[in-house]
Amino acid sequence: MPSAPAPLRDLAAPPGLWTRRAWLGGALAVASGGALAQPVKPASVSASTATRVPVLAYHRFGPTVADSMTVRTRTLAEHLHVIQDLGCTVIPLADLVAWRLGQLPSLPPRPVVVTVDDGHRSVIEAMAPMLRDPRWPVTLFIYPSAISNARYAMRWEDLRELQDTGHCTIESHTYWHPHLVRERRQRTPEDFDRFARHQLSRAKTVLQERMGRPVTHLAWPFGMSDAGLQALAAQTGHAAAFGLGNRPASLTDPVFDLPRYLMVDALGGRQMARLLQQAHSEETRS
Ligand SMILES: [Zn+2]
């Protein structure tokens, strides 16, 4: 297993960085509204509507840029330092969804979500050692057909090891990662419906059985979906789905096509700082 850049093993919380427990406690206090469990006050709702959440979508990691989807570990280290230096709070994807669905009234200041698609083995070999801190929750969108099967992919025991860290959540990326929008064009409506339904349901079932927990979030392969697919995601028991779009998620984004930023190696530390500052500054302008 390659060793991680040293400084990241000791990511210390900068002053003022909220711990998950601290802000969740605050959020729950607001949600419960005291003993009478009153509805959330309009003031906190209006503050929340201005929130913008950059969701980062990584794929593979390595010492060199092997392909367009590989981010070097040194670039990832820069990203993590920027996230920390700007006083951002990495929140679980589930909290973003709960907030979008109105189940969580507010998020901590400068929220960021970290996701990694596809289940490449560099996730456990290169990324996981750099993200050991439980304050850095990560969501992995996995297509189960590759796990313990494709040479480039992780094994089920790797996913369980990551899940057991307590800050790594496994979610769905369909069963075998088809380009669903293209498949729709190439199949009859009935055949496509059967195919897409199987991709969504089978992935969810297999992941739930293997990981022993509910799987309700989905990332569209290639970031591509349409209104019919988004409806199907709801019908097959998903609470939210993510695409791409290179903009922060807000309360006005479609629940089944929430945007994420595609992370590539060309996006260095400086560009990441600009990206996050821009995303969060929309928050204050709104
Ligand atoms: Zn993918």
Short mmCIF file of N, CA and C in Angstrom, two decimals, residues 86-265:
data_model
loop_
_atom_site.label_atom_id
_atom_site.label_comp_id
_atom_site.label_asym_id
_atom_site.label_seq_id
_atom_site.Cartn_x
_atom_site.Cartn_y
_atom_site.Cartn_z
N LEU A 86 -9.60 26.73 4.52
CA LEU A 86 -10.72 27.66 4.33
C LEU A 86 -11.78 27.51 5.41
N GLY A 87 -11.55 26.61 6.35
CA GLY A 87 -12.51 26.42 7.44
C GLY A 87 -13.79 25.75 6.98
N CYS A 88 -13.69 24.93 5.92
CA CYS A 88 -14.87 24.22 5.44
C CYS A 88 -15.16 23.04 6.37
N THR A 89 -16.40 22.58 6.36
CA THR A 89 -16.78 21.40 7.13
C THR A 89 -17.20 20.32 6.14
N VAL A 90 -16.49 19.21 6.16
CA VAL A 90 -16.90 18.10 5.29
C VAL A 90 -18.06 17.40 5.98
N ILE A 91 -19.20 17.39 5.30
CA ILE A 91 -20.41 16.80 5.90
C ILE A 91 -20.74 15.50 5.16
N PRO A 92 -21.44 14.58 5.84
CA PRO A 92 -21.87 13.36 5.15
C PRO A 92 -22.87 13.70 4.04
N LEU A 93 -22.80 12.94 2.96
CA LEU A 93 -23.75 13.14 1.86
C LEU A 93 -25.19 13.03 2.34
N ALA A 94 -25.42 12.11 3.29
CA ALA A 94 -26.78 11.92 3.81
C ALA A 94 -27.31 13.20 4.46
N ASP A 95 -26.43 14.00 5.04
CA ASP A 95 -26.88 15.25 5.66
C ASP A 95 -27.28 16.27 4.60
N LEU A 96 -26.52 16.30 3.50
CA LEU A 96 -26.90 17.19 2.40
C LEU A 96 -28.29 16.81 1.88
N VAL A 97 -28.51 15.50 1.70
CA VAL A 97 -29.81 15.04 1.19
C VAL A 97 -30.92 15.38 2.19
N ALA A 98 -30.66 15.13 3.47
CA ALA A 98 -31.67 15.43 4.50
C ALA A 98 -32.01 16.92 4.48
N TRP A 99 -30.99 17.77 4.30
CA TRP A 99 -31.20 19.22 4.24
C TRP A 99 -32.01 19.57 2.99
N ARG A 100 -31.66 18.96 1.86
CA ARG A 100 -32.37 19.23 0.61
C ARG A 100 -33.84 18.81 0.71
N LEU A 101 -34.09 17.74 1.47
CA LEU A 101 -35.46 17.23 1.62
C LEU A 101 -36.22 17.93 2.75
N GLY A 102 -35.56 18.89 3.40
CA GLY A 102 -36.24 19.64 4.46
C GLY A 102 -36.25 18.92 5.79
N GLN A 103 -35.46 17.85 5.90
CA GLN A 103 -35.45 17.09 7.15
C GLN A 103 -34.38 17.59 8.12
N LEU A 104 -33.47 18.42 7.61
CA LEU A 104 -32.41 19.01 8.43
C LEU A 104 -32.46 20.51 8.14
N PRO A 105 -32.70 21.33 9.16
CA PRO A 105 -32.96 22.75 8.88
C PRO A 105 -31.74 23.54 8.43
N SER A 106 -30.57 23.14 8.83
CA SER A 106 -29.40 23.92 8.44
C SER A 106 -28.18 23.01 8.39
N LEU A 107 -27.15 23.53 7.73
CA LEU A 107 -25.88 22.82 7.63
C LEU A 107 -24.81 23.69 8.28
N PRO A 108 -23.67 23.10 8.62
CA PRO A 108 -22.60 23.91 9.23
C PRO A 108 -22.05 24.91 8.21
N PRO A 109 -21.25 25.87 8.66
CA PRO A 109 -20.70 26.86 7.74
C PRO A 109 -19.80 26.20 6.70
N ARG A 110 -19.84 26.74 5.50
CA ARG A 110 -18.99 26.27 4.38
C ARG A 110 -18.98 24.75 4.25
N PRO A 111 -20.14 24.17 4.01
CA PRO A 111 -20.18 22.71 3.90
C PRO A 111 -19.60 22.21 2.58
N VAL A 112 -18.97 21.06 2.64
CA VAL A 112 -18.42 20.39 1.45
C VAL A 112 -18.74 18.90 1.58
N VAL A 113 -19.06 18.25 0.46
CA VAL A 113 -19.28 16.80 0.46
C VAL A 113 -18.24 16.14 -0.43
N VAL A 114 -17.67 15.03 0.04
CA VAL A 114 -16.65 14.31 -0.74
C VAL A 114 -17.24 12.97 -1.20
N THR A 115 -17.22 12.74 -2.52
CA THR A 115 -17.70 11.47 -3.07
C THR A 115 -16.64 10.89 -4.00
N VAL A 116 -16.66 9.57 -4.13
CA VAL A 116 -15.72 8.89 -5.04
C VAL A 116 -16.51 7.82 -5.80
N ASP A 117 -16.48 7.87 -7.11
CA ASP A 117 -17.25 6.96 -7.94
C ASP A 117 -16.42 5.75 -8.39
N ASP A 118 -17.08 4.64 -8.62
CA ASP A 118 -16.60 3.48 -9.39
C ASP A 118 -15.92 2.37 -8.59
N GLY A 119 -15.39 2.62 -7.41
CA GLY A 119 -14.81 1.52 -6.63
C GLY A 119 -13.44 1.06 -7.11
N HIS A 120 -12.67 1.96 -7.70
CA HIS A 120 -11.31 1.62 -8.13
C HIS A 120 -10.46 1.27 -6.92
N ARG A 121 -9.53 0.31 -7.08
CA ARG A 121 -8.77 -0.14 -5.90
C ARG A 121 -7.84 0.94 -5.34
N SER A 122 -7.55 1.96 -6.12
CA SER A 122 -6.73 3.06 -5.59
C SER A 122 -7.46 3.82 -4.47
N VAL A 123 -8.77 3.59 -4.36
CA VAL A 123 -9.51 4.24 -3.26
C VAL A 123 -9.01 3.72 -1.92
N ILE A 124 -8.87 2.41 -1.83
CA ILE A 124 -8.39 1.86 -0.54
C ILE A 124 -6.87 1.93 -0.45
N GLU A 125 -6.20 1.85 -1.58
CA GLU A 125 -4.74 1.83 -1.54
C GLU A 125 -4.14 3.22 -1.36
N ALA A 126 -4.71 4.21 -1.99
CA ALA A 126 -4.09 5.54 -1.99
C ALA A 126 -4.90 6.60 -1.25
N MET A 127 -6.23 6.58 -1.42
CA MET A 127 -7.02 7.63 -0.79
C MET A 127 -7.31 7.37 0.68
N ALA A 128 -7.71 6.15 1.00
CA ALA A 128 -8.14 5.84 2.37
C ALA A 128 -7.08 6.19 3.42
N PRO A 129 -5.79 5.90 3.17
CA PRO A 129 -4.79 6.26 4.19
C PRO A 129 -4.71 7.76 4.43
N MET A 130 -5.13 8.55 3.44
CA MET A 130 -5.07 10.01 3.59
C MET A 130 -6.32 10.57 4.27
N LEU A 131 -7.36 9.77 4.34
CA LEU A 131 -8.63 10.25 4.89
C LEU A 131 -9.05 9.39 6.07
N ARG A 132 -8.13 9.21 6.99
CA ARG A 132 -8.44 8.36 8.15
C ARG A 132 -9.24 9.08 9.22
N ASP A 133 -9.18 10.40 9.18
CA ASP A 133 -9.83 11.18 10.22
C ASP A 133 -11.35 11.04 10.12
N PRO A 134 -11.99 10.62 11.21
CA PRO A 134 -13.45 10.42 11.15
C PRO A 134 -14.23 11.69 10.87
N ARG A 135 -13.56 12.85 10.99
CA ARG A 135 -14.27 14.10 10.67
C ARG A 135 -14.37 14.34 9.17
N TRP A 136 -13.82 13.41 8.38
CA TRP A 136 -13.87 13.58 6.93
C TRP A 136 -14.72 12.47 6.31
N PRO A 137 -16.02 12.61 6.38
CA PRO A 137 -16.88 11.56 5.81
C PRO A 137 -16.76 11.51 4.28
N VAL A 138 -16.80 10.30 3.76
CA VAL A 138 -16.68 10.08 2.31
C VAL A 138 -17.78 9.13 1.87
N THR A 139 -18.38 9.41 0.72
CA THR A 139 -19.35 8.48 0.15
C THR A 139 -18.77 7.86 -1.10
N LEU A 140 -18.84 6.54 -1.18
CA LEU A 140 -18.36 5.82 -2.36
C LEU A 140 -19.57 5.34 -3.17
N PHE A 141 -19.64 5.76 -4.43
CA PHE A 141 -20.70 5.27 -5.32
C PHE A 141 -20.14 4.09 -6.09
N ILE A 142 -20.74 2.92 -5.85
CA ILE A 142 -20.18 1.65 -6.32
C ILE A 142 -21.11 0.96 -7.31
N TYR A 143 -20.56 0.42 -8.40
CA TYR A 143 -21.37 -0.48 -9.25
C TYR A 143 -20.91 -1.91 -8.96
N PRO A 144 -21.81 -2.70 -8.34
CA PRO A 144 -21.41 -3.97 -7.73
C PRO A 144 -20.85 -5.00 -8.70
N SER A 145 -21.21 -4.93 -10.00
CA SER A 145 -20.74 -5.98 -10.92
C SER A 145 -19.21 -6.02 -10.98
N ALA A 146 -18.55 -4.91 -10.69
CA ALA A 146 -17.08 -4.88 -10.78
C ALA A 146 -16.39 -5.36 -9.51
N ILE A 147 -17.09 -5.30 -8.38
CA ILE A 147 -16.44 -5.57 -7.09
C ILE A 147 -16.09 -7.06 -6.95
N SER A 148 -14.86 -7.33 -6.54
CA SER A 148 -14.33 -8.70 -6.44
C SER A 148 -14.40 -9.40 -7.80
N ASN A 149 -14.36 -8.63 -8.86
CA ASN A 149 -14.51 -9.20 -10.19
C ASN A 149 -13.50 -8.56 -11.16
N ALA A 150 -13.64 -7.26 -11.40
CA ALA A 150 -12.71 -6.59 -12.31
C ALA A 150 -11.35 -6.38 -11.62
N ARG A 151 -10.30 -6.47 -12.40
CA ARG A 151 -8.94 -6.38 -11.85
C ARG A 151 -8.67 -5.01 -11.20
N TYR A 152 -9.26 -3.98 -11.77
CA TYR A 152 -9.01 -2.62 -11.29
C TYR A 152 -9.83 -2.25 -10.05
N ALA A 153 -10.80 -3.12 -9.72
CA ALA A 153 -11.76 -2.73 -8.68
C ALA A 153 -11.40 -3.27 -7.30
N MET A 154 -12.01 -2.68 -6.30
CA MET A 154 -11.85 -3.17 -4.93
C MET A 154 -12.60 -4.49 -4.76
N ARG A 155 -12.35 -5.14 -3.62
CA ARG A 155 -13.05 -6.37 -3.28
C ARG A 155 -14.10 -6.03 -2.21
N TRP A 156 -15.03 -6.97 -2.01
CA TRP A 156 -16.07 -6.71 -1.00
C TRP A 156 -15.44 -6.50 0.37
N GLU A 157 -14.37 -7.24 0.65
CA GLU A 157 -13.74 -7.07 1.97
C GLU A 157 -13.11 -5.68 2.10
N ASP A 158 -12.67 -5.11 0.98
CA ASP A 158 -12.14 -3.73 1.03
C ASP A 158 -13.27 -2.76 1.40
N LEU A 159 -14.42 -2.95 0.76
CA LEU A 159 -15.54 -2.05 1.04
C LEU A 159 -16.00 -2.18 2.50
N ARG A 160 -16.00 -3.41 2.99
CA ARG A 160 -16.39 -3.60 4.40
C ARG A 160 -15.37 -2.95 5.33
N GLU A 161 -14.10 -3.07 4.99
CA GLU A 161 -13.05 -2.44 5.80
C GLU A 161 -13.25 -0.92 5.81
N LEU A 162 -13.56 -0.36 4.66
CA LEU A 162 -13.78 1.09 4.60
C LEU A 162 -15.03 1.48 5.38
N GLN A 163 -16.09 0.70 5.21
CA GLN A 163 -17.33 1.01 5.94
C GLN A 163 -17.10 0.93 7.45
N ASP A 164 -16.29 -0.04 7.86
CA ASP A 164 -16.03 -0.23 9.29
C ASP A 164 -15.26 0.93 9.92
N THR A 165 -14.65 1.78 9.11
CA THR A 165 -13.98 2.95 9.69
C THR A 165 -15.00 3.91 10.31
N GLY A 166 -16.26 3.78 9.87
CA GLY A 166 -17.32 4.61 10.44
C GLY A 166 -17.54 5.93 9.73
N HIS A 167 -16.67 6.28 8.80
CA HIS A 167 -16.90 7.54 8.09
C HIS A 167 -16.93 7.36 6.58
N CYS A 168 -17.11 6.11 6.16
CA CYS A 168 -17.15 5.80 4.73
C CYS A 168 -18.47 5.12 4.42
N THR A 169 -19.25 5.69 3.54
CA THR A 169 -20.58 5.16 3.24
C THR A 169 -20.62 4.66 1.81
N ILE A 170 -21.20 3.47 1.62
CA ILE A 170 -21.27 2.86 0.29
C ILE A 170 -22.67 3.11 -0.28
N GLU A 171 -22.73 3.69 -1.47
CA GLU A 171 -24.01 3.95 -2.12
C GLU A 171 -23.95 3.43 -3.57
N SER A 172 -25.03 3.61 -4.30
CA SER A 172 -25.17 2.95 -5.61
C SER A 172 -24.72 3.81 -6.80
N HIS A 173 -24.15 3.11 -7.77
CA HIS A 173 -23.75 3.74 -9.03
C HIS A 173 -24.30 2.90 -10.20
N THR A 174 -25.47 2.30 -9.97
CA THR A 174 -26.15 1.30 -10.82
C THR A 174 -25.40 -0.03 -10.79
N TYR A 175 -25.96 -1.05 -11.45
CA TYR A 175 -25.36 -2.38 -11.32
C TYR A 175 -24.09 -2.54 -12.14
N TRP A 176 -24.13 -2.15 -13.42
CA TRP A 176 -22.86 -2.26 -14.17
C TRP A 176 -22.46 -1.00 -14.95
N HIS A 177 -22.97 0.14 -14.51
CA HIS A 177 -22.47 1.42 -15.02
C HIS A 177 -22.77 1.67 -16.51
N PRO A 178 -24.00 1.40 -16.96
CA PRO A 178 -24.31 1.71 -18.36
C PRO A 178 -24.56 3.20 -18.56
N HIS A 179 -24.41 3.64 -19.81
CA HIS A 179 -24.79 5.01 -20.17
C HIS A 179 -26.31 4.96 -20.40
N LEU A 180 -27.06 5.25 -19.39
CA LEU A 180 -28.51 5.01 -19.43
C LEU A 180 -29.23 5.85 -20.48
N VAL A 181 -28.78 7.06 -20.68
CA VAL A 181 -29.45 7.93 -21.66
C VAL A 181 -29.25 7.36 -23.07
N ARG A 182 -28.06 6.84 -23.33
CA ARG A 182 -27.78 6.23 -24.65
C ARG A 182 -28.57 4.93 -24.79
N GLU A 183 -28.61 4.16 -23.71
CA GLU A 183 -29.36 2.89 -23.75
C GLU A 183 -30.83 3.15 -24.08
N ARG A 184 -31.38 4.23 -23.59
CA ARG A 184 -32.79 4.53 -23.87
C ARG A 184 -33.01 4.70 -25.37
N ARG A 185 -32.04 5.34 -26.03
CA ARG A 185 -32.17 5.58 -27.47
C ARG A 185 -32.08 4.29 -28.27
N GLN A 186 -31.39 3.30 -27.71
CA GLN A 186 -31.11 2.07 -28.47
C GLN A 186 -32.10 0.94 -28.19
N ARG A 187 -33.02 1.14 -27.26
CA ARG A 187 -33.94 0.07 -26.87
C ARG A 187 -35.38 0.50 -27.05
N THR A 188 -36.28 -0.47 -27.11
CA THR A 188 -37.71 -0.12 -27.12
C THR A 188 -38.05 0.41 -25.72
N PRO A 189 -39.12 1.19 -25.60
CA PRO A 189 -39.48 1.73 -24.28
C PRO A 189 -39.64 0.64 -23.22
N GLU A 190 -40.28 -0.48 -23.60
CA GLU A 190 -40.51 -1.56 -22.62
C GLU A 190 -39.19 -2.19 -22.20
N ASP A 191 -38.35 -2.43 -23.20
CA ASP A 191 -37.06 -3.06 -22.91
C ASP A 191 -36.20 -2.13 -22.05
N PHE A 192 -36.23 -0.85 -22.39
CA PHE A 192 -35.42 0.09 -21.61
C PHE A 192 -35.91 0.17 -20.17
N ASP A 193 -37.21 0.20 -20.00
CA ASP A 193 -37.75 0.30 -18.64
C ASP A 193 -37.29 -0.90 -17.81
N ARG A 194 -37.37 -2.08 -18.42
CA ARG A 194 -36.94 -3.30 -17.72
C ARG A 194 -35.45 -3.22 -17.38
N PHE A 195 -34.66 -2.79 -18.36
CA PHE A 195 -33.21 -2.71 -18.20
C PHE A 195 -32.83 -1.71 -17.09
N ALA A 196 -33.39 -0.52 -17.18
CA ALA A 196 -33.03 0.54 -16.22
C ALA A 196 -33.49 0.18 -14.81
N ARG A 197 -34.70 -0.39 -14.73
CA ARG A 197 -35.23 -0.80 -13.43
C ARG A 197 -34.31 -1.85 -12.79
N HIS A 198 -33.85 -2.76 -13.62
CA HIS A 198 -32.95 -3.81 -13.12
C HIS A 198 -31.63 -3.18 -12.64
N GLN A 199 -31.07 -2.26 -13.43
CA GLN A 199 -29.81 -1.60 -13.04
C GLN A 199 -29.93 -0.92 -11.68
N LEU A 200 -31.03 -0.25 -11.45
CA LEU A 200 -31.20 0.49 -10.19
C LEU A 200 -31.51 -0.45 -9.03
N SER A 201 -32.45 -1.36 -9.26
CA SER A 201 -32.90 -2.24 -8.17
C SER A 201 -31.84 -3.26 -7.78
N ARG A 202 -31.22 -3.86 -8.81
CA ARG A 202 -30.22 -4.91 -8.54
C ARG A 202 -29.03 -4.34 -7.76
N ALA A 203 -28.56 -3.16 -8.15
CA ALA A 203 -27.43 -2.55 -7.45
C ALA A 203 -27.79 -2.30 -5.99
N LYS A 204 -28.97 -1.77 -5.79
CA LYS A 204 -29.41 -1.45 -4.43
C LYS A 204 -29.50 -2.72 -3.57
N THR A 205 -30.10 -3.77 -4.13
CA THR A 205 -30.28 -5.02 -3.40
C THR A 205 -28.93 -5.64 -3.06
N VAL A 206 -28.05 -5.73 -4.06
CA VAL A 206 -26.75 -6.38 -3.84
C VAL A 206 -25.93 -5.59 -2.81
N LEU A 207 -25.91 -4.28 -2.96
CA LEU A 207 -25.13 -3.46 -2.02
C LEU A 207 -25.68 -3.56 -0.60
N GLN A 208 -27.00 -3.57 -0.50
CA GLN A 208 -27.61 -3.67 0.84
C GLN A 208 -27.26 -5.01 1.48
N GLU A 209 -27.33 -6.08 0.68
CA GLU A 209 -27.01 -7.41 1.23
C GLU A 209 -25.55 -7.49 1.63
N ARG A 210 -24.69 -6.99 0.77
CA ARG A 210 -23.25 -7.09 1.03
C ARG A 210 -22.80 -6.20 2.17
N MET A 211 -23.39 -5.00 2.26
CA MET A 211 -22.90 -4.02 3.25
C MET A 211 -23.75 -4.03 4.53
N GLY A 212 -24.92 -4.66 4.48
CA GLY A 212 -25.74 -4.77 5.68
C GLY A 212 -26.34 -3.46 6.16
N ARG A 213 -26.62 -2.58 5.23
CA ARG A 213 -27.27 -1.31 5.59
C ARG A 213 -28.06 -0.80 4.39
N PRO A 214 -29.04 0.10 4.65
CA PRO A 214 -29.85 0.60 3.53
C PRO A 214 -29.02 1.43 2.54
N VAL A 215 -29.31 1.27 1.28
CA VAL A 215 -28.67 2.06 0.23
C VAL A 215 -29.76 2.88 -0.45
N THR A 216 -29.72 4.17 -0.29
CA THR A 216 -30.81 5.01 -0.81
C THR A 216 -30.32 6.14 -1.71
N HIS A 217 -29.02 6.26 -1.89
CA HIS A 217 -28.48 7.33 -2.72
C HIS A 217 -27.80 6.75 -3.95
N LEU A 218 -27.87 7.51 -5.02
CA LEU A 218 -27.45 7.00 -6.32
C LEU A 218 -26.65 8.08 -7.04
N ALA A 219 -25.59 7.65 -7.73
CA ALA A 219 -24.91 8.57 -8.66
C ALA A 219 -25.11 8.03 -10.06
N TRP A 220 -25.59 8.87 -10.96
CA TRP A 220 -25.82 8.44 -12.34
C TRP A 220 -24.49 8.16 -13.03
N PRO A 221 -24.35 7.01 -13.71
CA PRO A 221 -23.13 6.77 -14.48
C PRO A 221 -22.92 7.88 -15.51
N PHE A 222 -21.72 8.35 -15.63
CA PHE A 222 -21.36 9.46 -16.52
C PHE A 222 -22.11 10.75 -16.17
N GLY A 223 -22.75 10.76 -15.04
CA GLY A 223 -23.50 11.95 -14.62
C GLY A 223 -24.77 12.17 -15.42
N MET A 224 -25.17 11.17 -16.22
CA MET A 224 -26.25 11.38 -17.18
C MET A 224 -27.57 10.76 -16.74
N SER A 225 -28.62 11.56 -16.77
CA SER A 225 -29.96 11.04 -16.49
C SER A 225 -30.97 11.88 -17.26
N ASP A 226 -32.25 11.49 -17.16
CA ASP A 226 -33.31 12.31 -17.74
C ASP A 226 -34.51 12.23 -16.79
N ALA A 227 -35.58 12.93 -17.13
CA ALA A 227 -36.71 12.99 -16.21
C ALA A 227 -37.28 11.60 -15.92
N GLY A 228 -37.33 10.74 -16.95
CA GLY A 228 -37.87 9.39 -16.76
C GLY A 228 -37.01 8.58 -15.81
N LEU A 229 -35.70 8.69 -15.97
CA LEU A 229 -34.79 7.96 -15.08
C LEU A 229 -34.88 8.49 -13.66
N GLN A 230 -35.02 9.79 -13.53
CA GLN A 230 -35.11 10.37 -12.19
C GLN A 230 -36.38 9.89 -11.48
N ALA A 231 -37.46 9.76 -12.24
CA ALA A 231 -38.70 9.23 -11.66
C ALA A 231 -38.50 7.76 -11.26
N LEU A 232 -37.78 7.03 -12.11
CA LEU A 232 -37.53 5.61 -11.83
C LEU A 232 -36.67 5.43 -10.57
N ALA A 233 -35.74 6.35 -10.37
CA ALA A 233 -34.90 6.29 -9.16
C ALA A 233 -35.78 6.40 -7.92
N ALA A 234 -36.77 7.29 -7.98
CA ALA A 234 -37.69 7.43 -6.84
C ALA A 234 -38.52 6.16 -6.67
N GLN A 235 -39.00 5.63 -7.80
CA GLN A 235 -39.85 4.41 -7.73
C GLN A 235 -39.09 3.21 -7.19
N THR A 236 -37.80 3.15 -7.41
CA THR A 236 -37.03 2.00 -6.97
C THR A 236 -36.44 2.21 -5.56
N GLY A 237 -36.95 3.19 -4.86
CA GLY A 237 -36.61 3.31 -3.43
C GLY A 237 -35.41 4.18 -3.11
N HIS A 238 -35.02 5.05 -4.03
CA HIS A 238 -33.91 5.96 -3.74
C HIS A 238 -34.46 7.28 -3.21
N ALA A 239 -33.68 7.91 -2.33
CA ALA A 239 -34.10 9.19 -1.75
C ALA A 239 -33.55 10.37 -2.54
N ALA A 240 -32.44 10.16 -3.24
CA ALA A 240 -31.82 11.24 -4.00
C ALA A 240 -30.81 10.65 -4.98
N ALA A 241 -30.50 11.42 -6.02
CA ALA A 241 -29.50 10.98 -6.99
C ALA A 241 -28.62 12.16 -7.40
N PHE A 242 -27.40 11.82 -7.78
CA PHE A 242 -26.41 12.85 -8.11
C PHE A 242 -25.92 12.71 -9.54
N GLY A 243 -25.76 13.88 -10.19
CA GLY A 243 -25.17 13.91 -11.51
C GLY A 243 -23.88 14.69 -11.44
N LEU A 244 -23.61 15.44 -12.51
CA LEU A 244 -22.47 16.35 -12.51
C LEU A 244 -23.03 17.74 -12.81
N GLY A 245 -22.19 18.69 -13.09
CA GLY A 245 -22.73 20.01 -13.38
C GLY A 245 -21.82 21.15 -12.99
N ASN A 246 -20.77 20.81 -12.24
CA ASN A 246 -19.78 21.82 -11.85
C ASN A 246 -20.38 23.09 -11.26
N ARG A 247 -21.28 22.89 -10.36
CA ARG A 247 -21.82 24.00 -9.56
C ARG A 247 -22.24 23.41 -8.21
N PRO A 248 -22.37 24.28 -7.20
CA PRO A 248 -22.74 23.77 -5.88
C PRO A 248 -24.22 23.38 -5.83
N ALA A 249 -24.52 22.43 -4.97
CA ALA A 249 -25.92 22.02 -4.77
C ALA A 249 -26.63 23.06 -3.90
N SER A 250 -27.88 23.30 -4.25
CA SER A 250 -28.69 24.25 -3.47
C SER A 250 -30.08 23.66 -3.27
N LEU A 251 -30.90 24.38 -2.52
CA LEU A 251 -32.24 23.88 -2.24
C LEU A 251 -33.13 23.85 -3.48
N THR A 252 -32.71 24.53 -4.54
CA THR A 252 -33.55 24.57 -5.75
C THR A 252 -33.17 23.49 -6.77
N ASP A 253 -32.11 22.73 -6.49
CA ASP A 253 -31.71 21.69 -7.45
C ASP A 253 -32.64 20.49 -7.36
N PRO A 254 -32.85 19.80 -8.50
CA PRO A 254 -33.70 18.60 -8.47
C PRO A 254 -33.11 17.53 -7.55
N VAL A 255 -33.94 16.94 -6.72
CA VAL A 255 -33.48 15.95 -5.74
C VAL A 255 -32.81 14.76 -6.44
N PHE A 256 -33.28 14.45 -7.66
CA PHE A 256 -32.73 13.28 -8.35
C PHE A 256 -31.72 13.66 -9.44
N ASP A 257 -31.24 14.89 -9.38
CA ASP A 257 -30.13 15.29 -10.26
C ASP A 257 -29.32 16.38 -9.56
N LEU A 258 -28.86 16.08 -8.38
CA LEU A 258 -28.08 17.06 -7.62
C LEU A 258 -26.68 17.18 -8.25
N PRO A 259 -26.19 18.41 -8.40
CA PRO A 259 -24.93 18.60 -9.13
C PRO A 259 -23.70 18.29 -8.29
N ARG A 260 -22.64 17.87 -8.99
CA ARG A 260 -21.33 17.66 -8.34
C ARG A 260 -20.26 18.25 -9.24
N TYR A 261 -19.12 18.54 -8.65
CA TYR A 261 -17.95 19.00 -9.40
C TYR A 261 -17.08 17.79 -9.74
N LEU A 262 -16.79 17.61 -11.02
CA LEU A 262 -15.88 16.53 -11.43
C LEU A 262 -14.44 16.93 -11.07
N MET A 263 -13.80 16.10 -10.27
CA MET A 263 -12.43 16.41 -9.83
C MET A 263 -11.41 15.80 -10.80
N VAL A 264 -10.56 16.65 -11.34
CA VAL A 264 -9.48 16.19 -12.22
C VAL A 264 -8.16 16.73 -11.69
N ASP A 265 -7.06 16.12 -12.13
CA ASP A 265 -5.77 16.50 -11.58
C ASP A 265 -5.38 17.94 -11.92
#
